[in-house]
């Protein structure tokens, strides 16, 4: 039976993609009708499903209406929407006039067509097939003969179709926040139940409608990734999660609230997979939540995925596998396991699964080890172990200050054309090979009325945010400068000046070894940042002062040569332009 359903769906998908000219013709006909009536209406996936159901119920709208209103469908919102929809005259006319299409063509559109805009709405995340495949493998339904499956924040239904083809004895329940996606998902579920009559379903419902004390063998959820109270309104109150004994942050953290809601529905022998963001695994606001999840053994493994998996966002994603009774957590950095596509990356699923099972690549960390890292759950924190064996913390040998934190609007009030003797460094001033403050604006420090660090000696500047540029600031004469809030200014403490050279430290953090240390602690979604606390813990290799001078001198000689060559190149380009202008000055 399993092979039959899988074969049926494969044939439907093949026929759908082989009939794209016919699909486009069908879409043009439907677009003419819906735009003529001047209202936003569902796309052809919904329309094709309704035509198929109309034919299935003897081409009788009364029978179709009775089916849509029957107790077999546990989704009142869907029922009310569709019953009203098929009562509109032009909808009925289009359905009846297009009942000549064969069933397989209609099913192909209904199950496999997705309009692109579905993936631009909040919560739509099923547009990368390789990501879907990995999540399905991690949730591991194949090991079960029967499976009650909950899909949280479900989307157009690609994962539903995949899961149904893998497991005919599937009891599928889902909640979908977005109403249009809910309609598509519910229709696809109904069609699959017609194709595979053994398939059961708890419906596509709202989170608050899930039966209390109902537990699931497998759960896959993709939270809204939005820490807001609005996201939390869809879910039961926090008190309903008390049986997990996991504290939540005091702020409105919708992402963790949704994850914990799903976890509270997981059977004791079950497994859950969720897809979350960088900050969720590392921010200070949810550290108590992460601590409880680790200490109670709820987290099995965490996998860092490649970036750019979704076409419309560059957010870095992490797959987290949750279950019960874990003595520690497996961490895997799979950020390089991908193949490049035109607009996104595809995961090399087989590689990720092999690496997850390989203890030499995938690191297992005990609860005690994770506690020492402050319950930071980013995989690189554990997979990128520093190779500095006999090092010293940066904060022990250096004075480190964050630059002036000030808004652009405030800065406009403090910048002046008058030479005050103090310049304000923009981030772009340190973007090149060296810091150039010749064009940096003067700032009226008398108006600041806040603490700031005045830079009047050579200083190492390290970017606080990605790409964490590391450059030396060489202060000339009596110049004075103030770094901006996205820069750390670093100087060596007096008692260590005969042991460490500041330019050598700046060079170290431009090396692969130094960058990997920074990556271990970098936190953020689109833009990563480094905290002052973590920066102070970075390990500096103990190297003789003689060796440091040798390396710095060699680099400075090369930089001088580069500067000379650039000046020569500039002169040559100027001569070239002059010859061209003189030759063609007609």
Coordinates of C-alpha atoms in Angstrom, one line a residue:
X1 CA 0.0 0.0 0.0
X2 CA 2.9 2.4 0.9
X3 CA 4.6 1.8 -2.5
X4 CA 1.3 2.3 -4.3
X5 CA 0.6 5.6 -2.7
X6 CA 4.2 6.8 -3.2
X7 CA 4.0 5.7 -6.9
X8 CA 0.7 7.5 -7.3
X9 CA 2.0 10.7 -6.0
X10 CA 5.2 10.4 -8.0
X11 CA 3.2 9.9 -11.2
X12 CA 0.9 12.9 -10.4
X13 CA 3.9 15.1 -9.8
X14 CA 5.6 13.9 -13.0
X15 CA 2.4 14.5 -15.0
X16 CA 2.0 18.0 -13.4
X17 CA 5.5 19.1 -14.5
X18 CA 5.1 17.6 -17.9
X19 CA 1.9 19.6 -18.4
X20 CA 3.1 23.1 -17.7
X21 CA 1.7 24.6 -20.9
X22 CA -1.7 23.2 -20.0
X23 CA -1.3 24.4 -16.4
X24 CA -0.5 27.9 -17.7
X25 CA -3.6 27.9 -19.9
X26 CA -5.7 26.8 -17.0
X27 CA -4.3 29.6 -14.9
X28 CA -4.9 32.2 -17.6
X29 CA -8.6 31.1 -17.7
X30 CA -9.0 31.3 -14.0
X31 CA -7.1 34.7 -13.7
X32 CA -9.5 36.2 -16.3
X33 CA -12.5 35.1 -14.2
X34 CA -11.2 36.2 -10.8
X35 CA -9.8 39.5 -11.9
X36 CA -13.0 40.3 -13.9
X37 CA -14.9 39.9 -10.7
X38 CA -12.6 42.3 -9.0
X39 CA -11.8 40.4 -5.9
X40 CA -8.8 38.6 -4.4
X41 CA -9.5 35.0 -4.7
X42 CA -7.6 31.7 -4.1
X43 CA -5.3 30.5 -6.8
X44 CA -5.5 27.5 -9.1
X45 CA -4.4 25.0 -6.5
X46 CA -7.6 25.6 -4.6
X47 CA -9.7 25.9 -7.7
X48 CA -8.4 22.6 -9.1
X49 CA -9.1 20.9 -5.8
X50 CA -12.7 22.1 -5.7
X51 CA -13.2 20.9 -9.3
X52 CA -11.9 17.5 -8.4
X53 CA -14.1 17.3 -5.3
X54 CA -17.1 18.5 -7.4
X55 CA -16.6 15.7 -9.8
X56 CA -16.0 13.2 -6.9
X57 CA -19.4 14.1 -5.5
X58 CA -21.3 13.5 -8.7
X59 CA -21.0 17.0 -10.0
X60 CA -23.6 18.1 -7.6
X61 CA -23.0 21.3 -5.6
X62 CA -25.4 20.2 -2.9
X63 CA -23.4 17.1 -2.3
X64 CA -20.2 19.1 -2.3
X65 CA -21.7 21.6 0.2
X66 CA -22.8 18.7 2.5
X67 CA -19.2 17.2 2.4
X68 CA -17.6 20.6 3.2
X69 CA -20.0 21.0 6.1
X70 CA -19.7 17.4 7.4
X71 CA -18.2 16.4 10.8
X72 CA -15.4 14.6 9.0
X73 CA -13.6 17.9 8.6
X74 CA -12.3 19.2 11.9
X75 CA -11.8 22.8 10.7
X76 CA -14.7 25.2 11.2
X77 CA -12.8 28.1 9.7
X78 CA -12.1 26.2 6.5
X79 CA -15.7 24.9 6.3
X80 CA -17.3 28.3 6.7
X81 CA -14.8 29.8 4.1
X82 CA -15.3 27.2 1.5
X83 CA -19.0 26.8 1.9
X84 CA -19.4 30.6 1.3
X85 CA -16.9 30.4 -1.5
X86 CA -18.7 27.8 -3.6
X87 CA -22.0 29.6 -3.3
X88 CA -20.7 32.5 -5.4
X89 CA -22.2 32.2 -8.9
X90 CA -19.1 32.8 -10.9
X91 CA -17.1 30.2 -8.8
X92 CA -19.8 27.6 -9.5
X93 CA -19.8 28.5 -13.2
X94 CA -16.1 28.1 -13.5
X95 CA -16.1 24.8 -11.6
X96 CA -18.8 23.3 -13.7
X97 CA -17.4 24.5 -17.0
X98 CA -14.0 23.0 -16.3
X99 CA -15.1 19.6 -15.0
X100 CA -13.9 18.1 -18.3
X101 CA -10.3 18.1 -17.1
X102 CA -9.1 14.6 -16.1
X103 CA -8.7 13.8 -12.4
X104 CA -4.9 13.3 -12.5
X105 CA -4.4 16.8 -14.1
X106 CA -6.6 18.4 -11.4
X107 CA -4.9 16.5 -8.6
X108 CA -1.4 17.5 -9.9
X109 CA -2.3 21.2 -9.7
X110 CA -4.0 20.8 -6.4
X111 CA -1.1 19.0 -4.8
X112 CA 1.9 20.5 -6.4
X113 CA 1.2 24.1 -7.6
X114 CA 2.2 26.9 -5.2
X115 CA 2.0 30.5 -6.2
X116 CA 5.3 32.3 -5.4
X117 CA 3.7 34.8 -3.0
X118 CA 3.0 32.0 -0.5
X119 CA 6.6 32.1 0.5
X120 CA 6.7 35.8 1.2
X121 CA 4.1 35.7 3.8
X122 CA 4.8 35.3 7.5
X123 CA 5.5 31.6 8.3
X124 CA 5.8 30.2 4.8
X125 CA 8.8 28.0 4.8
X126 CA 8.4 25.0 2.6
X127 CA 10.0 26.3 -0.6
X128 CA 13.3 24.5 -0.3
X129 CA 13.0 20.8 -1.1
X130 CA 16.4 19.9 0.4
X131 CA 15.4 21.6 3.7
X132 CA 12.1 19.7 3.7
X133 CA 13.9 16.4 3.1
X134 CA 16.4 17.0 5.9
X135 CA 13.6 17.9 8.4
X136 CA 11.6 14.8 7.4
X137 CA 14.7 12.6 7.9
X138 CA 15.4 14.1 11.3
X139 CA 11.9 13.6 12.5
X140 CA 12.4 9.9 11.7
X141 CA 8.9 8.6 11.0
X142 CA 10.2 5.7 9.0
X143 CA 11.1 3.8 12.1
X144 CA 7.4 3.6 13.1
X145 CA 4.6 1.4 11.6
X146 CA 2.0 3.9 12.6
X147 CA 2.6 7.6 13.5
X148 CA 0.5 10.4 15.0
X149 CA 2.2 13.4 13.5
X150 CA 1.7 17.1 14.3
X151 CA 3.0 19.8 12.0
X152 CA 3.2 23.1 13.7
X153 CA 2.8 26.4 11.8
X154 CA 2.2 24.3 8.7
X155 CA 2.5 25.8 5.3
X156 CA 1.3 25.0 1.7
X157 CA 1.6 21.2 2.3
X158 CA 4.7 20.0 0.6
X159 CA 5.9 18.3 3.7
X160 CA 2.4 16.8 4.2
X161 CA 2.5 15.3 0.7
X162 CA 6.0 13.9 1.4
X163 CA 5.1 12.4 4.8
X164 CA 1.9 10.8 3.3
X165 CA 4.0 9.1 0.6
X166 CA 6.4 7.8 3.2
X167 CA 3.8 6.6 5.7
X168 CA 0.3 5.5 4.6
X169 CA -0.7 4.8 8.3
X170 CA -0.3 8.5 9.1
X171 CA -2.5 10.3 11.5
X172 CA -1.9 13.9 10.6
X173 CA -2.8 17.0 12.6
X174 CA -1.6 20.5 11.8
X175 CA -2.1 24.1 12.9
X176 CA -1.7 26.9 10.4
X177 CA -1.8 30.5 11.4
X178 CA -2.1 32.1 7.9
X179 CA -5.7 31.6 6.6
X180 CA -4.8 31.2 2.9
X181 CA -2.2 28.6 3.7
X182 CA -4.7 26.8 6.0
X183 CA -7.1 26.5 3.1
X184 CA -4.5 25.0 0.7
X185 CA -3.2 22.6 3.4
X186 CA -6.7 21.4 4.4
X187 CA -7.7 20.8 0.8
X188 CA -4.5 18.8 0.1
X189 CA -5.2 16.8 3.3
X190 CA -8.7 15.9 2.1
X191 CA -7.4 14.9 -1.4
X192 CA -4.8 12.6 0.2
X193 CA -7.4 11.0 2.3
X194 CA -9.5 10.3 -0.8
X195 CA -6.4 8.7 -2.5
X196 CA -5.3 6.9 0.7
X197 CA -8.5 6.0 2.7
X198 CA -6.5 4.6 5.6
X199 CA -5.0 8.0 6.3
X200 CA -6.4 9.6 9.5
X201 CA -6.4 13.2 10.5
X202 CA -7.1 15.4 13.5
X203 CA -7.7 18.3 11.1
X204 CA -6.0 21.5 10.3
X205 CA -6.9 23.6 13.3
X206 CA -5.8 26.5 15.5
X207 CA -3.3 25.7 18.3
X208 CA -5.9 26.5 21.0
X209 CA -8.2 23.8 19.5
X210 CA -5.8 20.9 19.9
X211 CA -7.4 18.5 22.4
X212 CA -5.9 18.8 25.9
X213 CA -3.7 15.9 26.9
X214 CA -3.4 14.8 23.3
X215 CA 0.1 13.5 22.6
X216 CA 1.9 12.9 19.3
X217 CA 4.6 10.4 18.2
X218 CA 6.3 13.0 16.0
X219 CA 6.2 16.8 15.8
X220 CA 7.7 19.1 13.2
X221 CA 7.3 22.8 13.9
X222 CA 8.6 26.0 12.2
X223 CA 8.0 28.9 14.6
X224 CA 7.0 32.3 13.4
X225 CA 10.5 33.7 14.3
X226 CA 9.0 36.8 15.7
X227 CA 9.4 37.6 19.4
X228 CA 6.1 39.4 19.8
X229 CA 3.0 39.1 21.9
X230 CA 0.9 39.1 18.7
X231 CA 2.5 35.7 17.8
X232 CA 1.7 34.4 21.2
X233 CA -2.0 35.2 21.0
X234 CA -2.5 32.1 18.8
X235 CA -1.3 29.7 21.6
X236 CA -2.6 28.7 25.0
X237 CA -1.5 30.7 28.1
X238 CA 2.0 30.0 29.6
X239 CA 0.4 28.1 32.5
X240 CA -0.6 25.4 30.1
X241 CA 3.1 24.6 29.7
X242 CA 3.7 24.1 33.4
X243 CA 4.1 20.3 33.1
X244 CA 7.4 20.8 31.2
X245 CA 8.7 22.8 34.2
X246 CA 10.6 25.1 31.8
X247 CA 10.7 28.8 32.6
X248 CA 10.1 31.3 29.8
X249 CA 11.7 34.7 29.4
X250 CA 9.6 37.5 30.9
X251 CA 9.4 39.3 27.5
X252 CA 7.0 38.3 24.8
X253 CA 9.1 35.6 23.1
X254 CA 6.7 34.0 20.6
X255 CA 9.4 31.7 19.1
X256 CA 10.2 29.9 22.4
X257 CA 6.5 29.9 23.4
X258 CA 5.5 28.1 20.3
X259 CA 8.4 25.6 20.6
X260 CA 7.4 24.8 24.2
X261 CA 3.8 24.5 23.3
X262 CA 4.6 21.8 20.8
X263 CA 7.0 20.0 23.1
X264 CA 4.2 19.8 25.7
X265 CA 2.3 17.7 23.2
X266 CA 5.2 15.2 22.5
X267 CA 4.8 11.6 23.7
X268 CA 7.4 10.4 26.1
X269 CA 8.9 8.1 23.4
X270 CA 8.5 10.7 20.7
X271 CA 10.7 13.0 18.7
X272 CA 10.3 16.6 17.7
X273 CA 12.2 18.8 15.2
X274 CA 12.0 22.5 15.1
X275 CA 13.6 25.1 12.8
X276 CA 14.9 28.2 14.7
X277 CA 17.2 31.2 14.5
X278 CA 20.6 32.2 15.8
X279 CA 19.5 34.5 18.5
X280 CA 17.1 32.0 20.0
X281 CA 20.0 29.7 20.8
X282 CA 22.2 32.4 22.4
X283 CA 20.5 35.6 23.6
X284 CA 20.5 36.4 27.3
X285 CA 16.8 36.9 27.6
X286 CA 16.0 33.2 27.1
X287 CA 19.0 31.7 28.9
X288 CA 16.8 30.2 31.7
X289 CA 14.7 28.5 29.1
X290 CA 17.7 26.9 27.4
X291 CA 19.2 25.9 30.7
X292 CA 16.1 24.0 31.8
X293 CA 15.8 22.3 28.4
X294 CA 19.4 21.1 28.6
X295 CA 19.3 20.1 32.2
X296 CA 16.0 18.2 31.8
X297 CA 17.4 16.3 28.8
X298 CA 14.9 17.7 26.3
X299 CA 17.5 18.5 23.6
X300 CA 19.0 15.7 21.5
X301 CA 20.9 17.5 18.8
X302 CA 21.4 20.9 17.2
X303 CA 22.5 21.4 13.6
X304 CA 23.7 24.6 12.0
X305 CA 22.4 24.8 8.5
X306 CA 23.8 26.6 5.4
X307 CA 22.7 30.2 5.0
X308 CA 20.5 31.4 2.1
X309 CA 18.2 28.3 2.2
X310 CA 15.1 30.5 1.6
X311 CA 15.0 32.8 -1.4
X312 CA 13.5 35.8 0.5
X313 CA 15.7 35.9 3.6
X314 CA 19.3 35.4 4.6
X315 CA 18.5 34.4 8.2
X316 CA 20.7 31.6 9.4
X317 CA 18.7 28.6 10.5
X318 CA 19.3 25.7 12.9
X319 CA 17.5 22.4 13.1
X320 CA 16.9 21.3 16.7
X321 CA 15.9 17.7 17.6
X322 CA 14.1 17.4 20.9
X323 CA 13.3 14.2 22.8
X324 CA 13.4 13.0 26.4
X325 CA 16.1 11.5 28.6
X326 CA 19.2 13.0 26.9
X327 CA 22.4 13.2 28.9
X328 CA 23.9 15.9 26.7
X329 CA 23.6 17.5 23.3
X330 CA 25.1 16.6 19.9
X331 CA 26.3 19.7 18.0
X332 CA 27.0 19.7 14.2
X333 CA 28.1 22.5 12.1
X334 CA 26.7 21.7 8.6
X335 CA 26.9 25.3 7.3
X336 CA 29.3 24.1 4.5
X337 CA 27.2 21.1 3.4
X338 CA 25.5 22.6 0.4
X339 CA 25.4 23.0 -3.3
X340 CA 25.0 26.5 -4.7
X341 CA 21.9 27.3 -6.8
X342 CA 21.2 30.6 -8.6
X343 CA 19.2 32.3 -5.8
X344 CA 19.8 30.0 -2.8
X345 CA 21.6 27.0 -1.5
X346 CA 20.5 23.4 -1.3
X347 CA 21.5 21.2 1.6
X348 CA 23.5 18.0 0.9
X349 CA 21.2 15.9 3.0
X350 CA 23.2 12.7 2.8
X351 CA 26.3 14.5 4.0
X352 CA 24.5 16.0 7.0
X353 CA 23.1 12.7 8.1
X354 CA 26.4 10.9 7.8
X355 CA 28.2 13.7 9.7
X356 CA 25.5 13.6 12.4
X357 CA 26.3 9.9 13.0
X358 CA 30.1 10.5 13.0
X359 CA 31.4 11.2 16.5
X360 CA 34.6 12.6 15.0
X361 CA 32.7 15.4 13.2
X362 CA 29.6 15.8 15.4
X363 CA 30.5 16.8 19.0
X364 CA 28.7 15.4 22.0
X365 CA 28.8 17.8 24.9
X366 CA 27.7 16.9 28.4
X367 CA 25.3 19.0 30.4
X368 CA 28.2 20.2 32.6
X369 CA 30.2 21.3 29.5
X370 CA 27.2 23.3 28.2
X371 CA 26.8 24.9 31.6
X372 CA 30.4 26.2 31.4
X373 CA 29.5 27.9 28.2
X374 CA 26.6 29.7 29.8
X375 CA 24.0 27.5 28.0
X376 CA 24.9 29.1 24.7
X377 CA 23.6 26.5 22.2
X378 CA 25.2 27.7 18.9
X379 CA 27.1 24.7 17.4
X380 CA 30.2 26.6 16.5
X381 CA 30.7 27.3 20.2
X382 CA 31.6 23.6 20.6
X383 CA 32.8 22.6 17.1
X384 CA 35.3 25.5 16.7
X385 CA 37.4 24.7 19.7
X386 CA 40.4 27.1 19.9
X387 CA 43.8 25.7 18.9
X388 CA 45.5 28.1 21.3
X389 CA 46.7 25.6 24.0
X390 CA 48.9 27.9 26.2
X391 CA 47.1 31.2 25.6
X392 CA 46.0 34.2 27.7
X393 CA 42.6 35.9 27.7
X394 CA 42.5 39.1 25.7
X395 CA 40.8 40.8 28.6
X396 CA 43.7 40.1 30.9
X397 CA 46.3 41.9 28.8
X398 CA 44.3 44.6 27.2
X399 CA 42.0 47.5 28.0
X400 CA 38.9 47.1 25.9
X401 CA 36.2 49.8 25.4
X402 CA 33.1 49.9 23.2
X403 CA 32.8 53.1 21.1
X404 CA 30.3 55.8 21.6
X405 CA 26.7 54.5 21.3
X406 CA 24.7 57.2 19.7
X407 CA 21.8 57.4 17.3
X408 CA 22.2 59.0 13.8
X409 CA 19.8 61.8 14.8
X410 CA 21.8 62.6 17.9
X411 CA 25.0 62.5 16.0
X412 CA 23.8 65.2 13.6
X413 CA 23.5 67.5 16.6
X414 CA 27.1 66.9 17.7
X415 CA 28.9 67.0 14.4
X416 CA 30.3 70.4 13.5
X417 CA 32.3 72.0 10.7
X418 CA 34.5 73.7 13.4
X419 CA 37.9 72.0 14.0
X420 CA 37.4 70.9 17.6
X421 CA 40.5 68.7 17.6
X422 CA 38.3 65.5 18.0
X423 CA 37.0 63.5 15.1
X424 CA 34.3 60.8 15.1
X425 CA 35.1 57.5 13.4
X426 CA 32.5 56.0 11.2
X427 CA 32.5 52.2 10.6
X428 CA 33.4 52.8 6.9
X429 CA 36.6 54.6 7.9
X430 CA 38.0 51.2 9.0
X431 CA 36.6 49.2 6.1
X432 CA 39.9 49.3 4.1
X433 CA 43.3 47.8 4.7
X434 CA 44.0 50.6 7.2
X435 CA 41.9 53.1 9.2
X436 CA 41.6 56.4 7.3
X437 CA 40.2 59.2 9.4
X438 CA 41.2 62.1 7.1
X439 CA 37.5 62.7 6.1
X440 CA 36.0 61.8 9.5
X441 CA 33.9 64.7 10.9
X442 CA 34.7 66.8 13.9
X443 CA 32.5 66.4 16.9
X444 CA 31.7 68.9 19.7
X445 CA 32.5 66.8 22.8
X446 CA 31.2 69.6 25.1
X447 CA 27.6 68.8 23.9
X448 CA 27.9 65.0 24.4
X449 CA 27.4 64.9 28.2
X450 CA 28.1 61.2 28.3
X451 CA 31.0 58.9 28.9
X452 CA 33.3 58.2 26.0
X453 CA 36.8 57.0 25.3
X454 CA 39.2 59.5 23.7
X455 CA 41.7 57.8 21.4
X456 CA 44.9 59.8 21.3
X457 CA 47.4 57.0 20.8
X458 CA 47.8 54.1 18.4
X459 CA 44.8 51.8 18.9
X460 CA 43.6 48.5 17.6
X461 CA 40.0 48.7 16.3
X462 CA 37.9 45.6 16.1
X463 CA 34.4 45.6 14.6
X464 CA 31.7 44.6 17.1
X465 CA 29.5 43.3 14.2
X466 CA 30.1 41.1 11.2
X467 CA 32.4 41.0 9.3
X468 CA 34.4 41.9 12.5
X469 CA 37.1 44.0 10.7
X470 CA 40.4 44.1 12.6
X471 CA 42.6 47.2 11.8
X472 CA 45.2 49.4 13.5
X473 CA 44.4 53.0 14.0
X474 CA 47.6 55.1 13.8
X475 CA 47.0 58.4 15.5
X476 CA 49.1 61.3 14.0
X477 CA 50.4 64.2 16.0
X478 CA 47.9 65.7 18.4
X479 CA 44.9 64.2 16.7
X480 CA 42.1 62.8 18.9
X481 CA 39.3 60.5 17.9
X482 CA 36.1 58.8 19.2
X483 CA 35.2 55.3 17.9
X484 CA 31.5 54.6 17.1
X485 CA 29.4 52.1 18.9
X486 CA 30.0 49.3 16.4
X487 CA 33.8 49.3 17.2
X488 CA 35.9 48.1 20.1
X489 CA 39.0 50.2 20.8
X490 CA 41.8 48.0 22.3
X491 CA 45.1 49.0 23.9
X492 CA 47.6 46.9 25.7
X493 CA 47.9 47.4 29.5
X494 CA 51.2 49.0 30.6
X495 CA 52.5 45.9 32.4
X496 CA 52.2 43.8 29.2
X497 CA 53.6 46.3 26.7
X498 CA 57.0 44.6 26.8
X499 CA 55.3 41.2 26.0
X500 CA 52.7 42.0 23.3
X501 CA 52.6 44.2 20.2
X502 CA 49.2 45.7 19.4
X503 CA 49.6 45.3 15.6
X504 CA 50.4 41.6 16.1
X505 CA 47.1 41.1 17.9
X506 CA 45.3 42.9 15.2
X507 CA 46.9 40.6 12.6
X508 CA 46.0 37.5 14.7
X509 CA 42.3 38.3 14.5
X510 CA 42.5 38.6 10.7
X511 CA 43.9 35.0 10.5
X512 CA 41.8 31.9 10.2
X513 CA 42.5 30.9 13.8
X514 CA 41.5 34.3 15.1
X515 CA 38.4 34.5 13.0
X516 CA 37.2 31.1 14.2
X517 CA 37.5 32.2 17.8
X518 CA 35.3 35.2 17.0
X519 CA 32.8 32.9 15.1
X520 CA 32.4 30.8 18.2
X521 CA 30.9 33.7 20.1
X522 CA 29.2 35.6 17.3
X523 CA 25.4 35.9 17.8
X524 CA 22.7 37.3 15.6
X525 CA 20.4 36.6 12.7
X526 CA 21.1 38.8 9.7
X527 CA 24.0 40.7 11.4
X528 CA 26.1 38.9 14.0
X529 CA 27.6 40.7 16.9
X530 CA 30.2 40.1 19.6
X531 CA 29.7 41.0 23.2
X532 CA 32.4 42.7 25.3
X533 CA 32.2 39.9 27.8
X534 CA 32.9 37.2 25.2
X535 CA 35.6 39.3 23.5
X536 CA 37.6 39.4 26.7
X537 CA 37.7 35.6 26.9
X538 CA 39.3 35.2 23.4
X539 CA 42.6 33.4 23.8
X540 CA 45.8 35.1 22.6
X541 CA 48.8 32.9 21.7
X542 CA 51.9 33.3 23.7
X543 CA 54.6 34.3 21.2
X544 CA 58.0 35.8 21.9
X545 CA 58.2 39.6 21.5
X546 CA 61.0 39.1 19.0
X547 CA 58.9 36.9 16.8
X548 CA 56.0 39.4 17.0
X549 CA 58.3 42.2 15.9
X550 CA 59.6 40.2 13.0
X551 CA 56.1 39.4 11.7
X552 CA 54.9 43.0 12.2
X553 CA 57.9 44.4 10.4
X554 CA 57.5 42.1 7.5
X555 CA 53.8 42.9 7.2
X556 CA 54.6 46.7 7.4
X557 CA 57.2 46.4 4.7
X558 CA 54.7 44.6 2.4
X559 CA 52.0 47.2 3.2
X560 CA 54.5 50.0 2.3
X561 CA 55.1 48.3 -1.0
X562 CA 51.4 47.9 -1.6
X563 CA 50.9 51.6 -0.9
X564 CA 53.7 52.6 -3.3
X565 CA 52.3 50.3 -6.0
X566 CA 48.8 51.7 -5.6
X567 CA 50.2 55.3 -6.0
X568 CA 52.0 54.2 -9.1
X569 CA 48.9 52.6 -10.4
X570 CA 46.9 55.7 -9.7
X571 CA 49.5 57.8 -11.6
X572 CA 49.4 55.4 -14.6
X573 CA 45.6 55.4 -14.8
X574 CA 45.7 59.2 -14.7
X575 CA 48.2 59.2 -17.6
X576 CA 46.0 56.7 -19.6
X577 CA 42.9 58.9 -19.1
X578 CA 44.8 62.0 -20.2
X579 CA 46.0 60.4 -23.4
X580 CA 42.5 59.2 -24.2
X581 CA 41.0 62.7 -23.6
X582 CA 43.7 64.5 -25.6
X583 CA 43.3 62.1 -28.5
X584 CA 39.6 62.4 -28.8
X585 CA 39.2 66.1 -27.8
X586 CA 37.5 67.0 -31.1

